[in-house]
Tab-separated table of C-alpha atoms and ligand atoms in Angstrom:
chain	number	residue	atom	x	y	z
H	165	MET	CA	5.871	6.011	-43.968
H	166	SER	CA	7.269	3.194	-41.520
H	167	VAL	CA	9.053	3.802	-38.134
H	168	SER	CA	12.452	2.987	-39.793
H	169	GLN	CA	11.987	5.744	-42.241
H	170	LEU	CA	11.967	8.379	-39.647
H	171	SER	CA	15.153	10.078	-38.364
H	172	SER	CA	16.533	9.130	-35.015
H	173	ARG	CA	15.283	12.614	-33.676
H	174	THR	CA	11.572	11.780	-34.471
H	175	SER	CA	11.408	7.779	-34.221
H	176	GLY	CA	12.570	7.109	-30.771
H	177	PRO	CA	10.614	7.009	-27.434
H	178	SER	CA	10.800	10.100	-25.243
H	179	LYS	CA	13.717	10.232	-22.511
H	180	ARG	CA	11.024	10.381	-20.015
H	181	SER	CA	9.605	6.910	-21.075
H	182	GLN	CA	13.062	5.346	-20.841
H	183	LEU	CA	13.158	6.107	-17.281
H	184	LEU	CA	10.805	3.168	-16.758
H	185	GLY	CA	12.484	-0.164	-16.574
H	186	ILE	CA	10.922	-3.564	-17.369
H	187	SER	CA	9.996	-4.783	-13.868
H	188	ALA	CA	11.041	-8.304	-12.670
H	189	ILE	CA	7.516	-8.968	-12.168
H	190	ARG	CA	6.853	-8.597	-15.963
H	191	ILE	CA	9.771	-10.883	-16.795
H	192	ILE	CA	8.380	-13.665	-14.425
H	193	PHE	CA	4.981	-12.920	-15.924
H	194	GLU	CA	5.962	-13.454	-19.322
H	195	LYS	CA	7.994	-16.707	-18.740
H	196	ALA	CA	5.213	-18.170	-16.728
H	197	GLN	CA	3.227	-18.177	-19.863
H	198	SER	CA	5.409	-20.925	-21.103
H	199	PHE	CA	4.465	-23.344	-18.340
H	200	PRO	CA	0.842	-24.661	-19.002
H	201	ASP	CA	0.487	-26.046	-15.489
H	202	VAL	CA	1.997	-22.965	-13.713
H	203	ILE	CA	0.445	-21.844	-10.395
H	204	ARG	CA	0.530	-18.096	-10.446
H	205	LEU	CA	1.515	-16.482	-7.159
H	206	GLU	CA	3.249	-13.559	-8.524
H	207	LEU	CA	0.274	-11.219	-9.193
H	208	GLY	CA	-1.166	-8.814	-6.650
H	209	GLU	CA	-4.778	-9.713	-7.889
H	210	PRO	CA	-7.610	-11.365	-5.991
H	211	ASP	CA	-8.584	-14.625	-7.614
H	212	PHE	CA	-12.361	-13.824	-6.502
H	213	ASP	CA	-14.769	-12.669	-9.139
H	214	THR	CA	-16.453	-9.301	-8.767
H	215	PRO	CA	-19.530	-9.612	-6.489
H	216	GLN	CA	-22.732	-10.226	-8.363
H	217	ASN	CA	-24.441	-7.121	-7.052
H	218	ILE	CA	-21.608	-5.101	-8.592
H	219	LYS	CA	-21.735	-6.720	-11.734
H	220	ASP	CA	-25.599	-6.200	-11.801
H	221	ALA	CA	-25.176	-2.440	-11.252
H	222	ALA	CA	-22.838	-2.299	-14.235
H	223	ILE	CA	-25.306	-4.080	-16.515
H	224	ARG	CA	-28.169	-1.784	-15.286
H	225	ALA	CA	-25.914	1.147	-16.111
H	226	ILE	CA	-25.453	-0.087	-19.647
H	227	SER	CA	-29.081	-0.970	-20.217
H	228	THR	CA	-30.142	2.422	-19.192
H	229	GLY	CA	-27.848	4.338	-21.362
H	230	LYS	CA	-25.359	5.548	-18.525
H	231	THR	CA	-22.748	5.474	-21.073
H	232	LYS	CA	-21.767	8.886	-21.584
H	233	TYR	CA	-18.907	11.144	-20.248
H	234	THR	CA	-19.164	12.128	-16.658
H	235	SER	CA	-17.701	15.014	-14.669
H	236	GLY	CA	-13.944	14.980	-14.882
H	237	ALA	CA	-13.940	14.566	-10.937
H	238	GLY	CA	-16.173	11.563	-11.205
H	239	ILE	CA	-20.245	10.993	-10.869
H	240	LEU	CA	-21.086	13.157	-7.990
H	241	ASP	CA	-23.244	10.462	-6.327
H	242	LEU	CA	-20.013	8.291	-6.245
H	243	ARG	CA	-18.000	11.138	-4.891
H	244	LYS	CA	-20.589	11.537	-2.155
H	245	ALA	CA	-20.519	7.972	-1.269
H	246	ILE	CA	-16.776	7.849	-1.113
H	247	SER	CA	-17.042	10.920	1.231
H	248	ARG	CA	-19.413	8.966	3.475
H	249	LYS	CA	-17.104	6.096	3.521
H	250	LEU	CA	-14.092	8.171	4.431
H	251	GLU	CA	-16.064	9.637	7.349
H	252	LYS	CA	-17.477	6.210	8.516
H	253	ASP	CA	-14.428	4.027	7.988
H	254	ASN	CA	-11.510	6.519	8.219
H	255	HIS	CA	-12.794	9.225	10.503
H	256	VAL	CA	-11.932	12.068	8.193
H	257	SER	CA	-14.275	14.558	6.443
H	258	PHE	CA	-13.773	15.340	2.828
H	259	GLU	CA	-16.183	17.609	0.877
H	260	PRO	CA	-17.278	15.500	-2.082
H	261	THR	CA	-17.442	18.487	-4.501
H	262	LYS	CA	-14.031	19.770	-3.754
H	263	GLU	CA	-11.841	17.330	-2.148
H	264	VAL	CA	-12.651	13.940	-3.762
H	265	LEU	CA	-11.704	12.736	-7.285
H	266	VAL	CA	-12.553	9.257	-8.954
H	267	THR	CA	-9.497	7.999	-10.780
H	268	ALA	CA	-8.412	4.987	-13.011
H	269	GLY	CA	-7.613	2.823	-9.950
H	270	ALA	CA	-4.963	3.683	-7.396
H	271	THR	CA	-2.259	3.667	-10.121
H	272	ALA	CA	-3.659	6.623	-12.091
H	273	GLY	CA	-4.535	8.119	-8.514
H	274	ILE	CA	-0.755	8.074	-7.484
H	275	ASN	CA	0.305	9.691	-10.820
H	276	LEU	CA	-2.367	12.467	-10.730
H	277	ALA	CA	-1.299	13.055	-6.937
H	278	LEU	CA	2.349	13.435	-7.853
H	279	LEU	CA	1.768	15.495	-10.981
H	280	ALA	CA	-0.567	17.782	-9.120
H	281	SER	CA	1.802	18.219	-5.997
H	282	LEU	CA	5.445	18.006	-7.375
H	283	GLU	CA	7.811	20.209	-9.449
H	284	VAL	CA	10.449	18.764	-11.681
H	285	GLY	CA	13.683	18.209	-9.447
H	286	ASP	CA	11.778	17.920	-6.310
H	287	GLU	CA	12.491	14.794	-3.986
H	288	ILE	CA	10.066	12.551	-2.477
H	289	LEU	CA	10.810	9.892	0.162
H	290	VAL	CA	9.665	6.374	-1.064
H	291	PRO	CA	9.649	3.130	0.913
H	292	ASN	CA	12.218	0.439	0.270
H	293	PRO	CA	11.007	-2.257	0.116
H	294	GLY	CA	7.861	-0.933	-1.686
H	295	TRP	CA	5.643	-1.199	-4.667
H	296	ALA	CA	7.957	-0.871	-7.540
H	297	THR	CA	5.353	1.551	-9.412
H	298	TYR	CA	6.079	4.218	-6.911
H	299	VAL	CA	9.544	4.886	-8.214
H	300	TYR	CA	8.456	4.783	-11.659
H	301	ALA	CA	5.743	7.168	-11.056
H	302	VAL	CA	7.970	9.639	-9.260
H	303	ARG	CA	10.347	9.537	-12.191
H	304	LEU	CA	7.704	10.098	-14.642
H	305	VAL	CA	6.715	13.518	-13.315
H	306	GLY	CA	10.473	14.460	-13.308
H	307	ALA	CA	10.767	14.182	-9.523
H	308	ASN	CA	13.474	12.179	-7.632
H	309	PRO	CA	12.506	9.217	-5.467
H	310	VAL	CA	14.717	8.951	-2.430
H	311	LEU	CA	14.455	5.620	-0.915
H	312	TYR	CA	13.979	5.274	2.917
H	313	ASP	CA	14.529	1.852	4.630
H	314	LEU	CA	11.987	-0.228	6.093
H	315	SER	CA	13.639	-2.997	7.977
H	316	SER	CA	12.321	-6.489	8.828
H	317	GLN	CA	14.029	-6.136	12.198
H	318	SER	CA	11.581	-3.420	13.252
H	319	SER	CA	8.574	-5.198	11.526
H	320	TYR	CA	8.888	-2.685	8.549
H	321	SER	CA	7.849	0.251	10.898
H	322	PHE	CA	8.741	3.948	9.939
H	323	ASP	CA	12.114	4.842	11.554
H	324	ARG	CA	12.316	8.366	12.001
H	325	ASP	CA	16.239	8.649	12.821
H	326	GLY	CA	16.912	6.735	9.564
H	327	VAL	CA	14.682	8.846	7.426
H	328	GLU	CA	15.747	12.192	9.156
H	329	LYS	CA	19.352	11.988	7.330
H	330	LEU	CA	17.611	11.769	3.720
H	331	VAL	CA	15.798	15.167	4.297
H	332	THR	CA	17.212	17.935	2.038
H	333	PRO	CA	15.989	21.515	1.035
H	334	LYS	CA	14.518	19.651	-2.112
H	335	THR	CA	12.459	17.172	-0.101
H	336	LYS	CA	8.693	17.878	-0.665
H	337	ALA	CA	6.876	14.750	0.546
H	338	ILE	CA	7.003	11.276	1.928
H	339	LEU	CA	5.007	8.412	0.605
H	340	ILE	CA	3.649	5.629	2.857
H	341	ASN	CA	1.794	2.448	2.181
H	342	THR	CA	-0.305	0.613	5.121
H	343	PRO	CA	-0.771	-2.224	4.852
H	344	GLY	CA	2.187	-2.582	2.781
H	345	ASN	CA	3.069	-4.182	-0.437
H	346	PRO	CA	5.180	-6.405	-0.491
H	347	THR	CA	5.629	-6.746	3.267
H	348	GLY	CA	2.123	-6.988	4.467
H	349	ALA	CA	3.221	-4.735	7.494
H	350	VAL	CA	0.617	-2.581	9.123
H	351	LEU	CA	1.607	0.756	10.581
H	352	SER	CA	0.448	1.489	14.082
H	353	GLN	CA	-1.309	4.453	15.354
H	354	LYS	CA	1.928	5.358	17.344
H	355	ASN	CA	4.202	4.960	14.054
H	356	LEU	CA	1.715	7.012	12.036
H	357	GLN	CA	1.966	9.765	14.496
H	358	GLN	CA	5.831	9.536	14.074
H	359	VAL	CA	5.452	10.016	10.392
H	360	ALA	CA	2.842	12.906	10.975
H	361	ASP	CA	5.333	14.588	13.498
H	362	PHE	CA	8.092	14.236	10.876
H	363	ALA	CA	5.937	15.679	8.013
H	364	ILE	CA	4.884	18.631	10.174
H	365	ASP	CA	8.509	19.345	11.413
H	366	HIS	CA	9.753	19.360	7.842
H	367	ASP	CA	6.612	20.709	6.146
H	368	LEU	CA	6.213	17.664	3.925
H	369	LYS	CA	3.208	16.444	2.121
H	370	VAL	CA	2.185	12.958	2.700
H	371	PHE	CA	0.786	10.502	-0.023
H	372	CYS	CA	-0.733	7.573	1.615
H	373	ASP	CA	-1.678	4.468	-0.345
H	374	GLU	CA	-4.295	2.456	1.537
H	375	VAL	CA	-5.514	0.092	-1.125
H	376	TYR	CA	-5.146	-2.882	1.342
H	377	GLU	CA	-6.977	-1.128	4.118
H	378	LYS	CA	-9.515	-3.827	4.677
H	379	PHE	CA	-6.897	-6.636	4.380
H	380	LEU	CA	-6.129	-6.912	8.112
H	381	TYR	CA	-5.944	-10.244	10.113
H	382	GLN	CA	-7.016	-10.362	13.652
H	383	GLU	CA	-4.968	-12.754	15.968
H	384	PRO	CA	-6.987	-14.608	18.377
H	385	GLY	CA	-6.228	-12.992	21.945
H	386	SER	CA	-4.366	-9.965	20.586
H	387	SER	CA	-5.756	-6.362	20.776
H	388	ASP	CA	-7.911	-5.075	17.930
H	389	LEU	CA	-5.871	-4.513	14.818
H	390	ARG	CA	-7.217	-1.393	12.984
H	391	HIS	CA	-6.378	0.464	9.854
H	392	ILE	CA	-5.621	4.074	10.644
H	393	SER	CA	-5.801	6.761	7.915
H	394	ILE	CA	-2.857	9.402	8.470
H	395	ALA	CA	-5.134	12.088	7.200
H	396	SER	CA	-7.367	11.551	10.457
H	397	LEU	CA	-4.583	12.446	12.903
H	398	PRO	CA	-4.656	15.959	14.419
H	399	GLU	CA	-3.541	18.793	11.956
H	400	MET	CA	-2.655	16.287	9.177
H	401	LYS	CA	-5.817	16.293	6.866
H	402	ASP	CA	-4.647	19.176	4.550
H	403	ARG	CA	-1.120	17.942	4.181
H	404	VAL	CA	-2.216	14.375	3.207
H	405	VAL	CA	-3.295	12.975	-0.120
H	406	THR	CA	-5.260	9.613	0.473
H	407	ILE	CA	-5.205	7.008	-2.468
H	408	ASN	CA	-7.470	4.155	-2.520
H	409	SER	CA	-9.044	1.844	-4.876
H	410	PHE	CA	-11.880	-0.673	-5.536
H	411	SER	CA	-9.386	-3.050	-7.242
H	412	LYS	CA	-8.490	-5.284	-4.055
H	413	THR	CA	-11.377	-4.777	-1.598
H	414	TYR	CA	-14.110	-5.706	-4.193
H	415	ALA	CA	-11.991	-7.780	-6.615
H	416	MET	CA	-12.369	-5.284	-9.279
H	417	THR	CA	-8.925	-4.804	-10.664
H	418	GLY	CA	-10.047	-4.819	-14.514
H	419	TRP	CA	-12.836	-2.186	-13.908
H	420	ARG	CA	-9.970	0.382	-13.288
H	421	VAL	CA	-11.574	2.580	-10.654
H	422	GLY	CA	-10.248	4.166	-7.535
H	423	TYR	CA	-10.203	7.587	-5.891
H	424	VAL	CA	-8.061	10.237	-4.088
H	425	ALA	CA	-9.085	12.517	-1.277
H	426	ALA	CA	-6.970	15.673	-0.631
H	427	ASN	CA	-7.405	19.518	0.074
H	428	SER	CA	-9.246	21.557	-2.505
H	429	SER	CA	-6.198	22.999	-4.266
H	430	VAL	CA	-4.541	19.728	-4.798
H	431	THR	CA	-7.862	18.209	-5.932
H	432	ASP	CA	-8.744	20.965	-8.145
H	433	ALA	CA	-5.369	20.505	-10.107
H	434	MET	CA	-5.695	16.792	-10.190
H	435	VAL	CA	-9.174	17.253	-11.693
H	436	LYS	CA	-7.695	19.502	-14.332
H	437	ILE	CA	-5.011	16.991	-15.246
H	438	ASN	CA	-7.384	13.985	-15.154
H	439	THR	CA	-9.841	15.850	-17.606
H	440	ALA	CA	-6.877	16.718	-19.922
H	441	SER	CA	-5.567	13.362	-20.035
H	442	SER	CA	-8.591	11.049	-20.018
H	443	SER	CA	-11.771	13.251	-19.645
H	444	CYS	CA	-13.265	10.870	-17.042
H	445	ILE	CA	-13.128	7.383	-15.781
H	446	SER	CA	-15.653	4.827	-17.420
H	447	SER	CA	-19.243	5.630	-16.415
H	448	VAL	CA	-20.173	1.949	-16.220
H	449	SER	CA	-17.204	1.327	-13.740
H	450	GLN	CA	-18.245	4.345	-11.611
H	451	LEU	CA	-21.660	3.138	-11.235
H	452	ALA	CA	-20.466	-0.372	-10.350
H	453	ALA	CA	-18.079	1.228	-7.775
H	454	LEU	CA	-21.248	3.246	-6.351
H	455	GLU	CA	-22.870	-0.169	-5.749
H	456	ALA	CA	-19.740	-1.547	-4.200
H	457	LEU	CA	-19.839	0.946	-1.586
H	458	GLU	CA	-23.478	1.244	-0.957
H	459	GLY	CA	-24.493	-2.258	-1.339
H	460	PRO	CA	-24.110	-5.226	1.054
H	461	GLN	CA	-20.525	-5.684	2.312
H	462	ASP	CA	-20.932	-9.277	3.251
H	463	SER	CA	-18.874	-10.547	0.199
H	464	VAL	CA	-15.807	-8.427	1.457
H	465	THR	CA	-16.059	-9.918	4.945
H	466	LYS	CA	-16.199	-13.423	3.296
H	467	MET	CA	-13.107	-12.821	0.897
H	468	ILE	CA	-11.097	-11.305	3.985
H	469	GLU	CA	-11.913	-14.539	6.030
H	470	ALA	CA	-10.793	-16.620	3.092
H	471	TYR	CA	-7.474	-14.534	2.792
H	472	GLN	CA	-6.758	-15.040	6.504
H	473	LYS	CA	-6.937	-18.983	6.240
H	474	ARG	CA	-4.788	-18.780	3.186
H	475	ARG	CA	-2.219	-16.646	5.001
H	476	ASP	CA	-2.125	-18.914	7.994
H	477	VAL	CA	-1.584	-21.979	5.733
H	478	THR	CA	1.050	-20.146	3.539
H	479	ILE	CA	3.132	-19.129	6.415
H	480	LYS	CA	2.947	-22.151	8.327
H	481	VAL	CA	4.044	-24.231	5.376
H	482	LEU	CA	6.738	-21.715	4.137
H	483	ASN	CA	8.463	-21.909	7.617
H	484	GLY	CA	8.773	-25.581	7.102
H	485	ILE	CA	10.604	-25.342	3.794
H	486	HIS	CA	14.273	-25.479	3.674
H	487	GLY	CA	16.064	-22.060	3.715
H	488	PHE	CA	12.793	-19.966	4.221
H	489	ASN	CA	11.792	-18.022	7.182
H	490	CYS	CA	8.795	-16.111	7.123
H	491	PRO	CA	7.362	-13.533	9.766
H	492	LEU	CA	3.518	-13.488	10.044
H	493	PRO	CA	2.175	-10.451	8.000
H	494	GLN	CA	-0.651	-8.553	9.589
H	495	GLY	CA	-2.273	-7.326	6.173
H	496	ALA	CA	-2.484	-7.114	2.577
H	497	PHE	CA	-2.259	-10.630	0.811
H	498	TYR	CA	1.418	-11.105	0.658
H	499	ALA	CA	3.909	-13.421	2.350
H	500	PHE	CA	7.498	-11.899	2.114
H	501	PRO	CA	9.813	-14.684	3.299
H	502	LYS	CA	13.528	-14.490	4.084
H	503	ILE	CA	15.256	-16.679	1.699
H	504	GLN	CA	18.862	-16.301	2.457
H	505	GLY	CA	19.118	-19.733	3.980
H	506	THR	CA	18.549	-21.174	0.459
H	507	GLY	CA	21.790	-19.829	-0.859
H	508	TYR	CA	20.079	-18.053	-3.677
H	509	ASN	CA	19.587	-14.431	-4.578
H	510	SER	CA	15.891	-13.599	-5.124
H	511	PHE	CA	15.910	-13.311	-8.965
H	512	ASP	CA	17.574	-16.926	-9.146
H	513	LEU	CA	15.406	-18.353	-6.588
H	514	SER	CA	12.252	-17.212	-8.273
H	515	MET	CA	13.578	-18.570	-11.458
H	516	LYS	CA	14.464	-21.722	-10.090
H	517	ILE	CA	10.951	-22.010	-8.453
H	518	LEU	CA	9.394	-21.011	-11.939
H	519	GLU	CA	11.386	-23.416	-13.901
H	520	GLN	CA	11.539	-26.459	-11.748
H	521	ALA	CA	8.381	-26.200	-9.556
H	522	HIS	CA	6.335	-24.271	-12.182
H	523	VAL	CA	5.277	-21.835	-9.537
H	524	ALA	CA	5.449	-17.819	-10.260
H	525	THR	CA	6.679	-15.806	-7.545
H	526	VAL	CA	8.417	-12.224	-7.484
H	527	PRO	CA	12.042	-11.723	-6.640
H	528	GLY	CA	12.193	-9.374	-3.666
H	529	SER	CA	14.790	-7.190	-5.476
H	530	ALA	CA	11.792	-6.019	-7.602
H	531	PHE	CA	10.854	-3.848	-4.519
H	532	GLY	CA	14.063	-2.288	-4.052
H	533	SER	CA	17.528	-3.185	-2.450
H	534	ASN	CA	15.964	-4.087	0.784
H	535	GLY	CA	13.727	-6.552	-0.852
H	536	GLU	CA	16.769	-8.605	-1.737
H	537	GLY	CA	16.949	-11.610	0.202
H	538	HIS	CA	13.321	-12.342	0.072
H	539	ILE	CA	10.658	-13.471	-2.390
H	540	ARG	CA	7.133	-12.345	-2.611
H	541	ILE	CA	4.280	-14.732	-2.627
H	542	ALA	CA	0.776	-13.500	-3.212
H	543	TYR	CA	-1.793	-15.732	-1.469
H	544	ALA	CA	-4.504	-14.342	-3.659
H	545	ASN	CA	-5.262	-17.849	-4.911
H	546	SER	CA	-7.305	-20.892	-3.915
H	547	LEU	CA	-6.187	-22.699	-0.837
H	548	SER	CA	-5.853	-25.908	-3.002
H	549	ASN	CA	-3.706	-24.106	-5.581
H	550	ILE	CA	-1.539	-22.446	-2.679
H	551	GLU	CA	-0.964	-25.869	-1.068
H	552	SER	CA	-0.038	-27.597	-4.296
H	553	ALA	CA	2.286	-24.636	-5.002
H	554	LEU	CA	3.981	-24.960	-1.610
H	555	GLU	CA	4.289	-28.573	-1.971
H	556	ARG	CA	6.046	-28.362	-5.252
H	557	ILE	CA	8.384	-25.513	-3.978
H	558	SER	CA	9.209	-27.729	-0.918
H	559	LYS	CA	10.210	-30.613	-3.052
H	560	ILE	CA	12.879	-28.817	-5.088
H	561	MET	CA	14.341	-27.052	-1.945
K	907	PLP	C1	0.358	-0.706	-2.849
K	907	PLP	C2	-0.468	-0.992	-4.170
K	907	PLP	N1	-1.148	0.289	-4.589
K	907	PLP	C3	-1.798	0.228	-5.726
K	907	PLP	C4	-2.028	-0.889	-6.557
K	907	PLP	C5	-2.816	-0.661	-7.837
K	907	PLP	O1	-4.061	-0.646	-7.596
K	907	PLP	P1	-5.115	-0.173	-8.726
K	907	PLP	O2	-5.597	-1.541	-9.462
K	907	PLP	O3	-6.081	0.429	-8.027
K	907	PLP	O4	-4.311	0.576	-9.684
K	907	PLP	C6	-1.454	-2.072	-6.214
K	907	PLP	C7	-1.528	-3.059	-7.082
K	907	PLP	O5	-0.889	-4.144	-6.846
K	907	PLP	C8	-0.695	-1.957	-5.028
K	907	PLP	O6	0.005	-3.258	-4.603
């Protein structure tokens, strides 16, 4: 029997799946395939290869038969290593057997965290602009995303007065992302404390996406820029769900491995859902991730140094292009220039740049209404590709 022979009651996709739109990133991605010489600055994906020691660990795992199901929460040695990492880097203690879960990247981590924490009809505060997947993930669990403004005028920091007006009896949580996609903004300790006070005052959960925590760029002469985990602030640990990943830090996007750390009742619920939906994460990827955490970290340092150089070139050149104005992002690997001076809206400008300069970027509108007036340029590409791409853009503007 073919799909066309089924009645409309049985043949169509679920209403839930129809809540997920096609993202502008996808449209650009598909169209970019038709230009053989395209330079891709649209994807949030490191161009670096996964470090060799990590690949070797995966090969060893396969050769020695570590190819079976693992615990639904993840291999215990990996959870212990994650817990040590959280203690050392993030100054917060999580019990590896009860408070840590290995996930299929941060994407699955976010979905599991929401599924385990929210009821249908609950409201959750989501950043605007923010990573588009947040809104989709919230809708998928039947909750309602309520967008809060991040403004370029205040360096995309959390503005308590603005957010306060959005709280209703249904508000259950707030989601934050630092360093942020698409803005590259890093929330300061003072600003995170404001988020914490707000969450405590309204008894909200906090979901914190920290996948870019290592992507911080120190400026000569300025005070030390540090990533602060909101879970480490006083009285916060139990209300925070921390989401992180190996994808960006270790250039491991295709391995699909990340983790979530949360109080034991949320973790227990996430483990149950993870086990029911996928049993466990690939054993080979988990053992590669263990090596990523426990092995030498010099490749991470080298990659971050390269990103900093790329960032500096990207921002300098962008600010010389007609109609572009780009503040210096402190973190992640994205430039988010204002483009109002070009006279185009963000989708039309991204399309023009793709069609005329053969450079793929993302329209800011893909990240929420406050993203309009910007485009996102990922500098996760070689310096020579970045330079050629920007030269091409500059020629058509
Ligand atoms: C803010 C943010 N969180 C999560 C992810 C997804 O990470 P993962 O590959 O671990 O699912 C991305 C990917 O672009 C991202 O930008």
